[in-house]
Amino acid sequence: MADTQYILPNDIGVSSLDCREAFRLLSPTERLYAHYLSRAAWYGGLAVLLQTSPEAPYIYALLSRLFRAQDPDQLRQHALAEGLTEEEYQAFLVYAAGVYSNMGNYKSFGDTKFVPNLPKEKLEQVILGSKAAQQHPEEIRSLWQTCGELMFSLEPRLRHLGLGKEGITTYFSGDCTMEDAKLAQDFLDSQNLSAYNTRLFKEVSQEGKPCYEVRLASVLGTEPALDSEVTSKLKSYEFRGRHFQVTRGDYAPILQKVVEHLEKAKAYAANSQQEQMLAQYMESFIQGSIEAHKRGSRFWIQDKGPIVESYIGFIESYRDPFGSRGEFEGFVAMVNKAMSAKFERLVASAEQLLKELPWPPAFEKDKFLTPDFTSLDVLTFAGSGIPAGINIPNYDDLRQTEGFKNVSLGNVLAVAYATQREKLTFLEEDDKDLYIRWKGPSFDVQVGLHELLGHGSGKLFVQDEKGVFNFDQETVINPETGEQIQSWYRSGETWDSKFSTIASSYEECRAETVGLYLCLNPQVLEIFGFEGEDAEDVIYVNWLNMVRAGLLALEFYTPEASSWRQAHMQARFVILRVLLEAGEGLVTVTPTAGSDGRPDARVHLDRSKIRSVGRPALERFLRRLQVLKSTGDVAGGRALYEGYAAVTDAPPECFLTLRDTVLLRKESRKLIVQPNTRLEGSEVQLLEYEASAAGLIQSFSERFPEDGPELEEILTQLATADARFWKGPNEVPAGQA
């Protein structure tokens, strides 16, 4: 059997998202709006399969055909008759649920491949003897031949997402290297093109020269179109002696379905902002225009306090190995009024709290743009995973001048982060009951501070295309050097493009540190309803949770490549290192032996030293993070961040050895079952499913009742059209469909 790193265990936690009450409170019109937005999100989420691995679309199509012909119970009878044990069949269900949940065969959190935990020959028997295979023998055999080997392969390069020899990615063709990615980013910057909705494909010309295709995601392809801001960019370029071609039409048939359902949602919009927002999103997806998506995002920011909240597009860049390309995601959610009232009070205090952050006023935005901050109960979250909170849009120019929105996903927090006492690792016994009692409330505080005042704070120093600076070059002094500002962002440069591979993690670290730093403020805790001893317990558990998370983060470090696979977890490890460096016994990590005789460890946080030792350490670190970010000092930022993120076996912690202990005792991230909405006559019904692997599979089997087979055909055709890009020398072939 495979290494446990690369399988999902049979007893993996599975939880259902509960949004029944919030959905019940919607009016008929709001339900229709939420329904069509959800349809658009689910269709768009299928693009993630094409953004993950060459084989993911085929695996999805194969699983979907299997479970359309036989539900999990029916297929179970067949599997047991074929000689599978109950454990092996459950392993297959968990694998299938994992593929659906992650929208591919790599974990959304950690970017590690997972494979079926049963013999390949047994799974082949089940698939080729299934009802689906009886109905469509050539199709099923072809799908299996295309993806069967890659489904199980743990060849070193295929174990993780990455670029070049470091892993597999479909944001870039298989022969692209980090140097190609940097060259392409420079090209995009030179043309003022965003990387968010692009992929990069490299081929070699007959003369032996590399040629690059930058392909934009859009409904329109090569056909003539009305002139738009995109059409003038669709041409050939010579850049630094290399040939670039900008094209469009990536994921076209999928985006066509997104647009159709956004159009239907528009008829039920609550106001003109929502109508204009959706119109711009549609324009963005039709033309391939990020500028149109920015315009839509402006209307979205202006749509304050909607009953039904949503966002859709190529959003987060965590899984692009270079850190610039956005994964498709779409969410639809309803407001939780009680928790939102607390967040509104936090927003009202934000300008005052920003003054407590440890950098000079010149390093803060000229004007705090009061954002929306709501707690939402998620109805739909399509993509590779569901976060606990979001601060969007991610466009630097909008965030600096127009503002942003914060959302905390309340019903996700309620199920995804709940922990059973017996599964709590690396804590001292005395801390466990306190941790279980206060983890949820402390996480609400941390998410609120992280999203609003972490991601929402700080200024980027920019020189625009006219040469105008947004700061006073004469008077603004770098508090770290005592000198005038020496570096800044030039026109076309963004945080993501400049800091590239460390941008996401560095920013998550800055936001997490702001949360830890400001949770010490009594005013913040009072807003959330905590005073006295309860407030002190919330602070302690929030800090303790971060320290423990820093240790758990080692699961997401790859020693062979000396690299991190998950931005948030790398950020938490960095914070652990900062607190350990503070000394004076504030934090210790001690290897021990567990009650089972196997290696274990314990983290200790001295609560009496959080303010006296921990706070000054975070203050110094946070100021450095912000100054380097504001000034666009990539060299300084990398030196600081990569220094703290380095994982060695140096005493006293011996982190490489501790990593083995963490892997030995890791608990897999929960799978989340989401409901469906269905239109019956003029009424929208909410369809809920049981919290199990079979329930998750059923939710996907019923997600596309009108056009499931057509979608699977679209996915495999799109994958096959590009399969040649991952069949270079020394590479596993992507197979034929």
XYZ file of C-alpha atoms in Angstrom:
737
model
C 0.000 0.000 0.000
C 1.016 3.623 -0.538
C 2.770 5.800 2.036
C 0.117 7.288 4.367
C 1.126 10.774 3.175
C -0.488 9.970 -0.159
C -3.773 8.363 0.866
C -6.952 9.568 2.508
C -7.757 7.291 5.483
C -11.016 5.337 5.593
C -12.000 7.079 8.831
C -11.448 10.584 7.444
C -13.783 13.159 8.978
C -16.734 14.147 6.794
C -19.083 17.003 7.731
C -22.148 18.532 6.074
C -22.541 22.274 5.688
C -25.688 23.390 7.479
C -27.374 26.395 5.869
C -31.001 25.261 6.148
C -32.170 28.062 8.453
C -30.409 30.827 6.507
C -31.853 29.478 3.241
C -35.352 29.235 4.753
C -35.278 32.944 5.592
C -34.649 33.950 1.946
C -37.507 35.356 -0.123
C -38.510 33.476 -3.320
C -36.611 36.043 -5.421
C -33.488 35.768 -3.241
C -33.649 31.991 -3.543
C -33.736 32.201 -7.349
C -30.795 34.620 -7.307
C -28.849 32.259 -5.025
C -29.805 29.229 -7.164
C -28.552 30.640 -10.474
C -25.390 32.038 -8.890
C -24.755 28.590 -7.400
C -25.211 26.966 -10.808
C -22.693 29.413 -12.309
C -20.223 28.669 -9.499
C -20.523 24.885 -9.828
C -20.027 25.009 -13.602
C -16.995 27.285 -13.269
C -15.514 25.105 -10.545
C -15.026 22.349 -13.129
C -12.208 24.463 -14.636
C -10.163 23.650 -11.522
C -9.792 20.078 -12.831
C -7.996 21.531 -15.856
C -5.892 23.763 -13.590
C -4.635 20.884 -11.421
C -3.167 17.854 -13.213
C -3.277 16.375 -16.737
C -5.255 13.344 -15.523
C -7.753 15.084 -13.186
C -10.458 15.722 -15.836
C -10.380 12.063 -16.913
C -10.575 10.805 -13.310
C -13.553 13.087 -12.682
C -15.297 11.893 -15.853
C -14.665 8.232 -15.004
C -15.985 8.569 -11.444
C -19.012 10.546 -12.563
C -19.976 7.908 -15.138
C -19.528 5.110 -12.623
C -21.755 6.718 -9.992
C -24.382 7.898 -12.464
C -24.975 4.311 -13.517
C -24.827 2.897 -9.962
C -25.076 4.793 -6.682
C -22.492 3.958 -3.978
C -24.684 1.234 -2.431
C -25.358 -0.447 -5.776
C -21.708 -0.273 -6.801
C -20.757 -1.723 -3.405
C -22.661 -4.951 -4.147
C -20.819 -5.295 -7.442
C -17.426 -4.489 -5.836
C -17.853 -7.076 -3.070
C -18.881 -9.633 -5.677
C -15.664 -8.821 -7.577
C -13.639 -9.724 -4.463
C -13.068 -6.372 -2.796
C -13.216 -6.262 0.980
C -15.452 -3.741 2.748
C -12.306 -1.782 3.685
C -11.098 -1.667 0.083
C -14.458 -0.473 -1.208
C -14.618 2.197 1.515
C -11.109 3.263 0.477
C -12.380 3.720 -3.085
C -15.384 5.781 -1.901
C -13.079 7.992 0.190
C -10.787 8.454 -2.832
C -13.721 9.425 -5.060
C -15.065 11.807 -2.410
C -11.576 13.303 -2.147
C -11.397 13.916 -5.911
C -14.760 15.690 -5.860
C -13.936 17.645 -2.713
C -10.538 18.848 -4.002
C -11.636 19.115 -7.650
C -8.754 16.916 -8.628
C -6.359 14.278 -7.301
C -4.121 16.694 -5.354
C -5.054 18.030 -1.924
C -6.166 21.641 -2.071
C -4.456 22.174 1.275
C -0.854 21.107 0.806
C -0.836 20.274 -2.921
C 0.070 16.632 -2.239
C -1.167 13.886 -4.517
C -3.505 11.266 -3.057
C -4.028 7.824 -4.583
C -6.605 5.059 -4.053
C -5.739 2.910 -1.008
C -6.446 -0.428 -2.699
C -4.715 -2.577 -5.331
C -4.921 -1.142 -8.844
C -5.912 -4.510 -10.312
C -8.919 -4.756 -7.980
C -10.121 -1.262 -8.841
C -9.720 -2.039 -12.539
C -11.949 -5.117 -12.113
C -14.660 -3.051 -10.440
C -14.536 -0.327 -13.090
C -14.463 -2.591 -16.148
C -17.209 -4.813 -14.742
C -19.456 -1.932 -13.662
C -22.848 -1.060 -15.087
C -21.318 2.061 -16.650
C -18.824 -0.162 -18.504
C -21.623 -2.468 -19.652
C -23.545 0.514 -21.023
C -20.540 2.282 -22.597
C -17.669 -0.255 -22.750
C -15.347 1.657 -25.095
C -15.759 4.954 -23.257
C -15.072 3.535 -19.808
C -12.130 1.434 -20.988
C -10.658 4.454 -22.762
C -11.002 6.650 -19.660
C -9.397 3.981 -17.483
C -6.526 3.497 -19.938
C -5.954 7.245 -19.968
C -5.912 7.885 -16.243
C -5.455 4.524 -14.476
C -1.654 4.591 -14.353
C -1.484 8.251 -13.340
C -4.212 7.764 -10.739
C -1.864 5.422 -8.827
C 1.571 6.721 -9.849
C 3.768 8.124 -7.077
C 6.784 8.788 -9.263
C 8.731 11.500 -7.362
C 7.840 14.353 -9.703
C 4.128 13.505 -9.498
C 3.854 13.532 -5.702
C 3.303 17.273 -5.414
C 2.165 20.211 -7.483
C 5.123 22.265 -8.634
C 7.022 23.631 -11.603
C 9.665 21.913 -13.728
C 11.373 19.059 -11.901
C 9.727 20.053 -8.599
C 6.275 18.740 -9.442
C 3.341 18.750 -11.816
C 1.102 21.691 -12.703
C -1.249 22.486 -15.566
C -0.886 26.259 -15.191
C 2.282 25.684 -17.240
C 3.185 23.116 -19.876
C 5.380 20.282 -18.635
C 8.625 21.706 -20.026
C 8.309 25.129 -18.361
C 10.808 26.077 -15.657
C 10.848 28.804 -13.025
C 12.971 30.868 -15.459
C 10.206 30.583 -18.078
C 7.656 31.681 -15.478
C 9.747 34.740 -14.571
C 10.242 35.670 -18.233
C 6.500 35.321 -18.879
C 5.706 37.524 -15.866
C 8.064 40.212 -17.156
C 6.372 39.974 -20.551
C 2.901 40.269 -19.005
C 4.016 43.260 -16.937
C 5.426 44.937 -20.048
C 2.025 44.612 -21.768
C 0.030 45.526 -18.637
C -1.658 42.119 -18.771
C -2.696 40.289 -15.615
C -1.648 36.668 -15.115
C -4.772 35.859 -13.062
C -6.778 34.239 -15.890
C -3.874 32.840 -17.927
C -1.929 29.659 -18.496
C 1.490 29.417 -20.154
C 2.341 26.852 -22.833
C 5.847 26.474 -24.241
C 6.790 24.808 -27.522
C 9.972 24.740 -29.574
C 9.956 26.137 -33.112
C 11.481 24.380 -36.131
C 14.534 26.586 -35.619
C 14.840 25.249 -32.082
C 13.726 28.466 -30.396
C 11.226 28.434 -27.513
C 7.806 29.924 -28.316
C 5.347 30.819 -25.575
C 1.566 30.891 -25.748
C -0.131 33.023 -23.080
C -3.723 31.779 -23.138
C -6.501 33.803 -21.531
C -9.614 32.154 -20.110
C -12.638 33.250 -22.161
C -15.718 32.137 -24.068
C -14.461 33.827 -27.233
C -11.552 32.306 -29.089
C -10.136 33.241 -32.469
C -13.465 34.304 -34.002
C -13.789 37.998 -34.913
C -15.269 40.009 -32.060
C -16.314 43.534 -31.321
C -13.282 45.527 -30.351
C -12.529 45.291 -26.649
C -9.588 46.024 -24.377
C -8.487 42.412 -24.932
C -8.666 42.062 -28.737
C -5.801 44.489 -29.343
C -3.552 42.307 -27.181
C -4.250 39.101 -29.135
C -1.166 38.993 -31.363
C 2.469 37.917 -31.641
C 5.268 39.649 -29.754
C 9.037 39.495 -29.644
C 10.280 39.965 -26.084
C 13.930 39.650 -25.029
C 14.624 37.586 -28.106
C 11.733 35.175 -27.424
C 8.448 34.739 -29.262
C 5.191 35.243 -27.352
C 1.670 34.735 -28.681
C -1.316 35.968 -26.669
C -4.429 33.905 -27.364
C -7.720 33.264 -25.619
C -10.486 30.668 -25.357
C -9.203 28.601 -22.416
C -12.086 26.683 -20.753
C -14.457 28.270 -23.331
C -17.397 25.810 -23.146
C -17.261 25.777 -19.334
C -17.235 29.570 -19.130
C -20.134 29.672 -21.611
C -22.252 27.837 -19.034
C -21.062 30.187 -16.285
C -22.157 33.186 -18.356
C -25.559 31.659 -19.170
C -26.339 31.207 -15.482
C -25.013 34.616 -14.438
C -27.411 36.053 -17.027
C -30.289 34.152 -15.398
C -29.217 35.316 -11.923
C -29.187 38.930 -13.141
C -32.989 38.837 -13.543
C -33.311 38.348 -9.776
C -30.661 40.850 -8.619
C -31.660 42.982 -5.641
C -30.276 46.276 -6.981
C -28.437 47.980 -9.838
C -25.032 47.297 -8.283
C -25.635 43.554 -8.477
C -26.909 43.885 -12.062
C -23.848 45.871 -13.160
C -21.529 43.555 -11.211
C -22.903 40.488 -13.023
C -22.799 42.252 -16.400
C -19.093 42.978 -15.914
C -18.355 39.438 -14.735
C -20.028 38.123 -17.877
C -18.004 40.538 -20.015
C -14.853 39.346 -18.229
C -15.570 35.676 -18.899
C -16.687 36.263 -22.494
C -13.737 38.454 -23.511
C -11.040 37.170 -21.158
C -10.753 40.607 -19.565
C -9.417 41.042 -16.023
C -10.168 44.765 -16.353
C -13.867 43.894 -16.738
C -13.612 41.665 -13.666
C -12.103 44.594 -11.767
C -15.050 46.773 -12.822
C -17.416 44.050 -11.605
C -15.474 43.913 -8.334
C -15.932 47.679 -7.888
C -19.708 47.231 -8.050
C -19.374 44.265 -5.700
C -17.517 46.375 -3.121
C -20.243 49.038 -3.388
C -23.013 46.473 -2.811
C -22.984 46.779 0.977
C -24.702 44.234 3.211
C -26.550 42.121 0.622
C -28.785 39.319 1.868
C -27.202 36.943 -0.672
C -23.433 37.457 -0.994
C -21.312 35.989 -3.789
C -18.064 36.322 -5.693
C -16.819 34.443 -8.737
C -13.766 34.331 -10.976
C -10.064 33.476 -11.100
C -9.289 34.535 -7.551
C -6.596 32.929 -5.383
C -3.056 32.318 -6.623
C -1.934 29.851 -3.907
C -1.665 26.847 -6.228
C 0.244 28.470 -9.077
C 3.877 27.460 -8.369
C 4.896 30.973 -9.432
C 2.139 32.627 -7.390
C 0.432 34.769 -10.054
C -2.343 32.725 -11.705
C -5.761 32.512 -10.095
C -7.702 29.330 -9.469
C -11.375 29.499 -10.398
C -13.738 29.742 -7.463
C -17.267 30.888 -6.852
C -19.241 31.132 -3.643
C -22.819 31.939 -2.678
C -23.795 32.543 0.944
C -26.424 34.080 3.225
C -25.772 36.580 6.001
C -25.612 35.406 9.630
C -26.935 38.537 11.328
C -25.856 37.863 14.926
C -22.155 37.320 14.198
C -22.182 40.027 11.509
C -23.220 42.565 14.177
C -19.964 41.806 16.069
C -17.924 42.214 12.889
C -19.668 45.540 12.184
C -18.540 46.753 15.619
C -14.995 45.640 14.776
C -15.181 47.612 11.502
C -16.385 50.677 13.440
C -13.265 50.395 15.643
C -10.897 49.655 12.768
C -9.448 53.134 12.242
C -8.557 53.340 15.925
C -7.088 49.828 15.964
C -4.999 50.489 12.837
C -3.132 53.169 14.790
C -1.915 50.461 17.172
C -0.092 48.575 14.432
C 3.676 48.989 14.759
C 4.535 51.009 11.670
C 4.545 54.781 10.978
C 1.328 56.413 9.644
C 2.946 56.942 6.218
C 2.999 53.144 5.802
C -0.783 52.950 6.239
C -3.371 53.710 3.548
C -4.131 57.438 3.227
C -7.767 56.748 4.045
C -9.272 53.642 5.610
C -11.981 52.552 3.194
C -14.641 51.146 5.503
C -15.380 47.661 4.205
C -18.310 45.333 4.494
C -17.596 42.607 7.045
C -20.189 39.890 7.391
C -20.450 36.390 8.779
C -21.936 34.151 6.118
C -23.498 30.727 6.009
C -22.207 29.135 2.816
C -24.719 27.623 0.401
C -22.170 26.903 -2.335
C -18.376 27.080 -2.480
C -17.057 25.745 -5.783
C -13.322 25.322 -6.237
C -10.642 23.130 -4.701
C -11.441 23.843 -1.045
C -13.383 26.007 1.385
C -11.578 28.636 3.504
C -12.665 29.937 6.908
C -12.607 33.578 5.858
C -11.923 35.705 2.809
C -10.667 39.224 2.143
C -11.251 40.168 -1.495
C -10.823 41.397 -4.196
C -7.125 40.601 -4.549
C -6.406 43.395 -7.038
C -3.856 45.727 -5.398
C -5.075 48.860 -7.198
C -8.683 48.321 -6.045
C -7.672 47.449 -2.485
C -5.594 50.607 -2.160
C -8.165 53.030 -3.635
C -11.651 51.440 -3.652
C -11.529 49.074 -0.687
C -12.466 45.463 -0.142
C -14.892 43.160 1.639
C -14.303 40.709 4.445
C -16.327 37.602 5.016
C -16.129 34.987 7.741
C -17.730 31.691 6.748
C -19.570 30.798 9.935
C -21.010 27.405 9.034
C -17.612 26.321 7.677
C -15.908 27.324 10.933
C -18.557 25.387 12.853
C -17.698 22.036 11.235
C -14.288 22.183 9.587
C -12.243 23.087 12.635
C -14.035 21.161 15.388
C -11.673 18.716 17.136
C -12.275 15.664 19.323
C -10.228 15.551 22.532
C -8.757 12.109 21.777
C -7.489 13.361 18.412
C -5.800 16.466 19.852
C -2.069 16.133 19.214
C 0.986 17.880 20.652
C -0.782 19.646 23.555
C -0.144 19.193 27.270
C -3.014 17.420 29.053
C -3.743 20.530 31.143
C -4.365 22.552 27.978
C -6.736 20.194 26.144
C -10.069 21.020 27.792
C -9.348 24.743 27.679
C -8.351 24.421 24.015
C -11.557 22.598 23.057
C -13.720 25.111 24.924
C -12.127 28.248 23.470
C -10.756 27.217 20.068
C -13.966 28.175 18.225
C -14.442 31.589 19.900
C -10.719 32.418 19.628
C -10.769 31.461 15.948
C -13.688 33.865 15.346
C -11.549 36.647 16.839
C -8.461 35.629 14.846
C -10.351 35.351 11.543
C -11.952 38.761 12.131
C -8.635 40.476 12.853
C -6.749 38.523 10.153
C -9.192 39.456 7.385
C -10.130 43.036 8.349
C -6.966 44.474 9.869
C -4.405 41.986 8.555
C -5.208 41.869 4.855
C -6.947 45.244 5.119
C -3.954 47.191 6.442
C -0.773 48.610 4.983
C 0.098 50.782 2.011
C 2.103 49.938 -1.100
C 4.413 52.731 -2.295
C 3.724 53.167 -6.017
C 5.014 55.283 -8.891
C 2.321 55.379 -11.589
C 2.727 55.418 -15.375
C 2.982 59.241 -15.295
C 5.840 59.094 -12.804
C 3.714 60.344 -9.903
C 4.413 58.874 -6.440
C 1.695 58.085 -3.883
C 4.047 59.017 -1.027
C 6.318 61.967 -0.227
C 9.842 60.967 -1.271
C 11.371 63.771 0.768
C 9.725 63.208 4.145
C 8.852 59.499 4.404
C 11.572 57.642 6.305
C 12.144 53.895 6.436
C 11.958 53.087 10.181
C 14.258 50.102 9.721
C 17.105 52.061 8.104
C 16.446 55.684 9.146
C 16.843 56.661 5.467
C 14.527 57.866 2.714
C 12.576 55.282 0.730
C 14.871 53.568 -1.788
C 12.460 51.195 -3.569
C 8.796 51.051 -4.600
C 6.330 49.496 -7.089
C 6.458 50.790 -10.640
C 3.524 50.965 -13.018
C 2.260 47.466 -13.867
C 3.976 45.820 -10.892
C 1.811 44.202 -8.236
C 2.488 42.511 -4.910
C 1.965 39.069 -6.529
C 4.089 39.760 -9.598
C 6.958 41.274 -7.589
C 7.135 38.851 -4.662
C 5.877 35.895 -6.795
C 6.654 32.577 -5.059
C 6.571 33.971 -1.504
C 3.793 36.554 -1.997
C 0.847 34.472 -0.771
C 2.581 33.004 2.267
C 4.254 36.283 3.282
C 0.897 38.081 3.188
C -0.847 35.304 5.141
C 1.931 35.552 7.740
C 1.500 39.314 8.005
C -2.276 38.916 8.479
C -1.902 36.112 11.050
C 0.632 38.178 13.000
C -1.711 41.186 13.023
C -4.407 38.895 14.466
C -2.154 37.647 17.278
C -0.885 41.167 18.002
C -4.285 42.881 18.145
C -6.126 40.108 20.008
C -4.257 41.390 23.094
C -6.395 44.546 22.921
C -9.213 44.463 25.521
C -11.448 46.533 23.216
C -11.282 43.819 20.540
C -12.187 41.056 22.962
C -15.044 43.105 24.420
C -16.520 43.481 20.904
C -16.711 39.694 20.703
C -18.241 39.492 24.181
C -15.179 38.417 26.200
C -14.010 40.070 29.417
C -11.971 39.186 32.470
C -10.745 35.594 32.744
C -12.658 34.533 29.618
C -10.802 37.183 27.608
C -7.454 35.928 28.930
C -8.404 32.346 27.994
C -9.324 33.448 24.474
C -5.928 35.149 24.079
C -4.077 32.138 25.439
C -5.881 29.619 23.221
C -5.487 31.849 20.152
C -1.717 32.010 20.683
C -1.528 28.332 21.652
C -3.434 27.374 18.505
C -0.933 29.318 16.382
C 2.042 27.667 18.105
C 0.530 24.198 17.614
C -0.337 25.048 13.995
C 3.293 26.015 13.415
C 4.344 22.516 14.447
C 1.558 20.825 12.438
C 2.739 22.871 9.439
C 5.783 20.608 9.047
C 3.509 18.114 7.261
C 3.475 20.562 4.342
C 7.253 20.916 4.014
C 9.099 18.820 1.426
C 12.715 18.176 2.560
C 13.793 16.783 -0.834
C 12.998 20.080 -2.539
C 13.495 22.311 0.549
C 10.108 23.824 -0.239
C 6.728 24.519 1.320
C 3.502 23.315 -0.300
C 0.949 25.411 1.568
C 1.044 29.171 2.070
C -0.965 29.383 5.306
C 0.968 26.589 7.001
C 4.343 28.017 6.000
C 3.156 31.317 7.520
C 2.280 29.622 10.819
C 5.662 27.871 10.979
C 7.372 31.238 10.482
C 5.390 32.686 13.416
C 6.373 29.695 15.570
C 10.028 30.398 14.716
C 9.623 34.078 15.642
C 8.091 33.181 19.021
C 10.764 30.559 19.730
C 13.447 33.118 18.895
C 11.897 35.502 21.449
C 13.344 33.193 24.112
C 12.811 33.424 27.881
C 10.794 30.214 27.807
C 7.826 31.846 26.029
C 7.450 28.826 23.724
C 9.080 25.410 23.850
C 8.657 22.340 21.647
C 9.772 19.154 23.372
C 10.101 15.677 21.793
C 8.545 12.952 23.966
C 7.392 9.349 23.705
C 3.643 8.786 23.335
C 1.561 6.341 25.388
C 1.836 3.984 22.397
C 5.635 4.058 22.642
C 6.000 5.968 19.341
C 7.654 9.402 18.988
C 5.538 12.349 20.105
C 6.032 16.008 21.035
C 4.524 18.681 23.286
C 4.230 22.416 22.714
C 4.271 24.713 25.740
C 3.265 28.378 25.816
C 3.964 30.367 28.987
C 0.817 32.485 29.255
C 2.467 34.815 31.785
C 4.973 35.943 29.121
C 2.626 36.539 26.157
C 2.539 40.324 26.724
C 6.017 40.858 28.163
C 7.988 38.677 25.704
C 5.648 37.665 22.870
C 4.169 41.058 22.064
C 7.510 42.897 21.574
C 8.790 40.034 19.385
C 5.719 40.239 17.140
C 5.939 44.036 17.081
C 9.498 43.981 15.693
C 8.701 41.231 13.186
C 5.461 42.818 11.994
C 7.097 46.196 11.404
C 9.798 44.584 9.271
C 7.223 42.603 7.263
C 5.216 45.754 6.502
C 8.147 48.012 5.657
C 9.583 45.470 3.217
C 6.146 44.976 1.637
C 5.369 48.703 1.364
C 8.708 49.431 -0.300
C 8.584 46.421 -2.642
C 11.982 45.327 -1.284
C 11.964 41.813 -2.722
C 15.553 40.979 -1.756
C 15.041 42.075 1.851
C 11.636 40.405 2.038
C 12.967 37.109 0.747
C 15.953 37.163 3.079
C 13.739 37.773 6.113
C 10.944 35.380 5.222
C 12.933 32.506 3.775
C 15.288 32.722 6.743
C 12.456 32.069 9.184
C 10.835 29.496 6.865
C 13.990 27.348 6.653
C 13.506 23.877 8.159
C 16.665 22.290 9.566
C 17.637 19.714 12.163
C 19.533 22.259 14.216
C 19.016 21.895 17.983
C 17.191 22.460 20.180
C 14.018 21.915 18.102
C 15.426 19.598 15.371
C 12.515 20.386 13.060
C 13.338 17.806 10.374
C 13.149 15.052 12.968
C 9.980 16.584 14.413
C 8.486 16.503 10.914
C 8.612 12.686 11.010
C 6.680 12.799 14.301
C 4.112 15.189 12.815
C 3.591 12.880 9.817
C 3.252 9.906 12.149
C 0.439 11.582 14.088
C -1.257 13.769 11.463
C -5.026 13.955 11.123
C -6.415 14.348 7.607
C -8.322 17.509 6.785
C -12.085 16.978 6.815
C -14.149 16.573 3.671
C -17.147 18.911 3.436
C -20.473 17.826 1.917
C -22.361 20.713 0.324
C -26.065 20.880 -0.569
C -27.568 21.363 -4.021
C -30.384 23.650 -5.081
C -32.996 22.486 -7.548
C -35.682 24.444 -9.375
C -39.052 22.731 -9.128
C -41.609 24.807 -10.987
C -40.936 28.360 -9.788
C -39.653 27.278 -6.370
C -36.077 26.539 -5.353
C -35.584 23.468 -3.176
C -32.565 22.817 -0.938
C -31.228 19.244 -1.260
C -29.077 18.053 1.657
C -26.897 14.945 1.962
C -25.526 12.796 4.743
C -22.091 13.466 6.193
C -20.241 10.532 4.611
C -18.088 9.764 1.602
C -21.159 8.234 -0.073
C -23.189 11.375 0.715
C -20.505 13.597 -0.812
C -20.444 11.425 -3.955
C -24.234 11.554 -4.197
C -24.178 15.360 -3.954
C -21.921 15.485 -7.012
C -23.910 12.822 -8.873
C -26.974 15.072 -8.517
C -25.160 18.363 -9.183
C -25.518 18.423 -12.959
C -28.764 16.537 -13.687
C -29.380 18.148 -17.089
C -25.943 17.939 -18.688
C -23.584 15.703 -16.688
C -22.480 13.523 -19.653
C -22.004 16.612 -21.839
C -19.786 18.242 -19.193
C -17.636 15.124 -18.882
C -17.243 15.088 -22.671
C -16.244 18.777 -22.612
C -13.661 18.186 -19.876
C -12.026 15.222 -21.578
C -11.975 17.008 -24.943
C -10.305 20.073 -23.416
C -7.791 17.880 -21.575
C -7.018 15.861 -24.708
C -6.525 18.990 -26.822
C -3.655 20.031 -24.530
C -2.346 16.584 -23.533
C 0.768 16.973 -25.695
C 2.076 19.686 -23.380
C 2.712 17.134 -20.616
C 4.324 14.450 -22.766
C 7.860 15.754 -22.947
C 10.995 13.624 -22.515
C 11.205 11.694 -19.219
C 7.606 12.511 -18.398
C 4.715 10.212 -17.685
C 2.391 10.465 -20.704
C -1.028 11.924 -20.053
C -2.640 9.222 -22.149
C -5.162 9.300 -24.955
C -8.864 9.801 -24.586
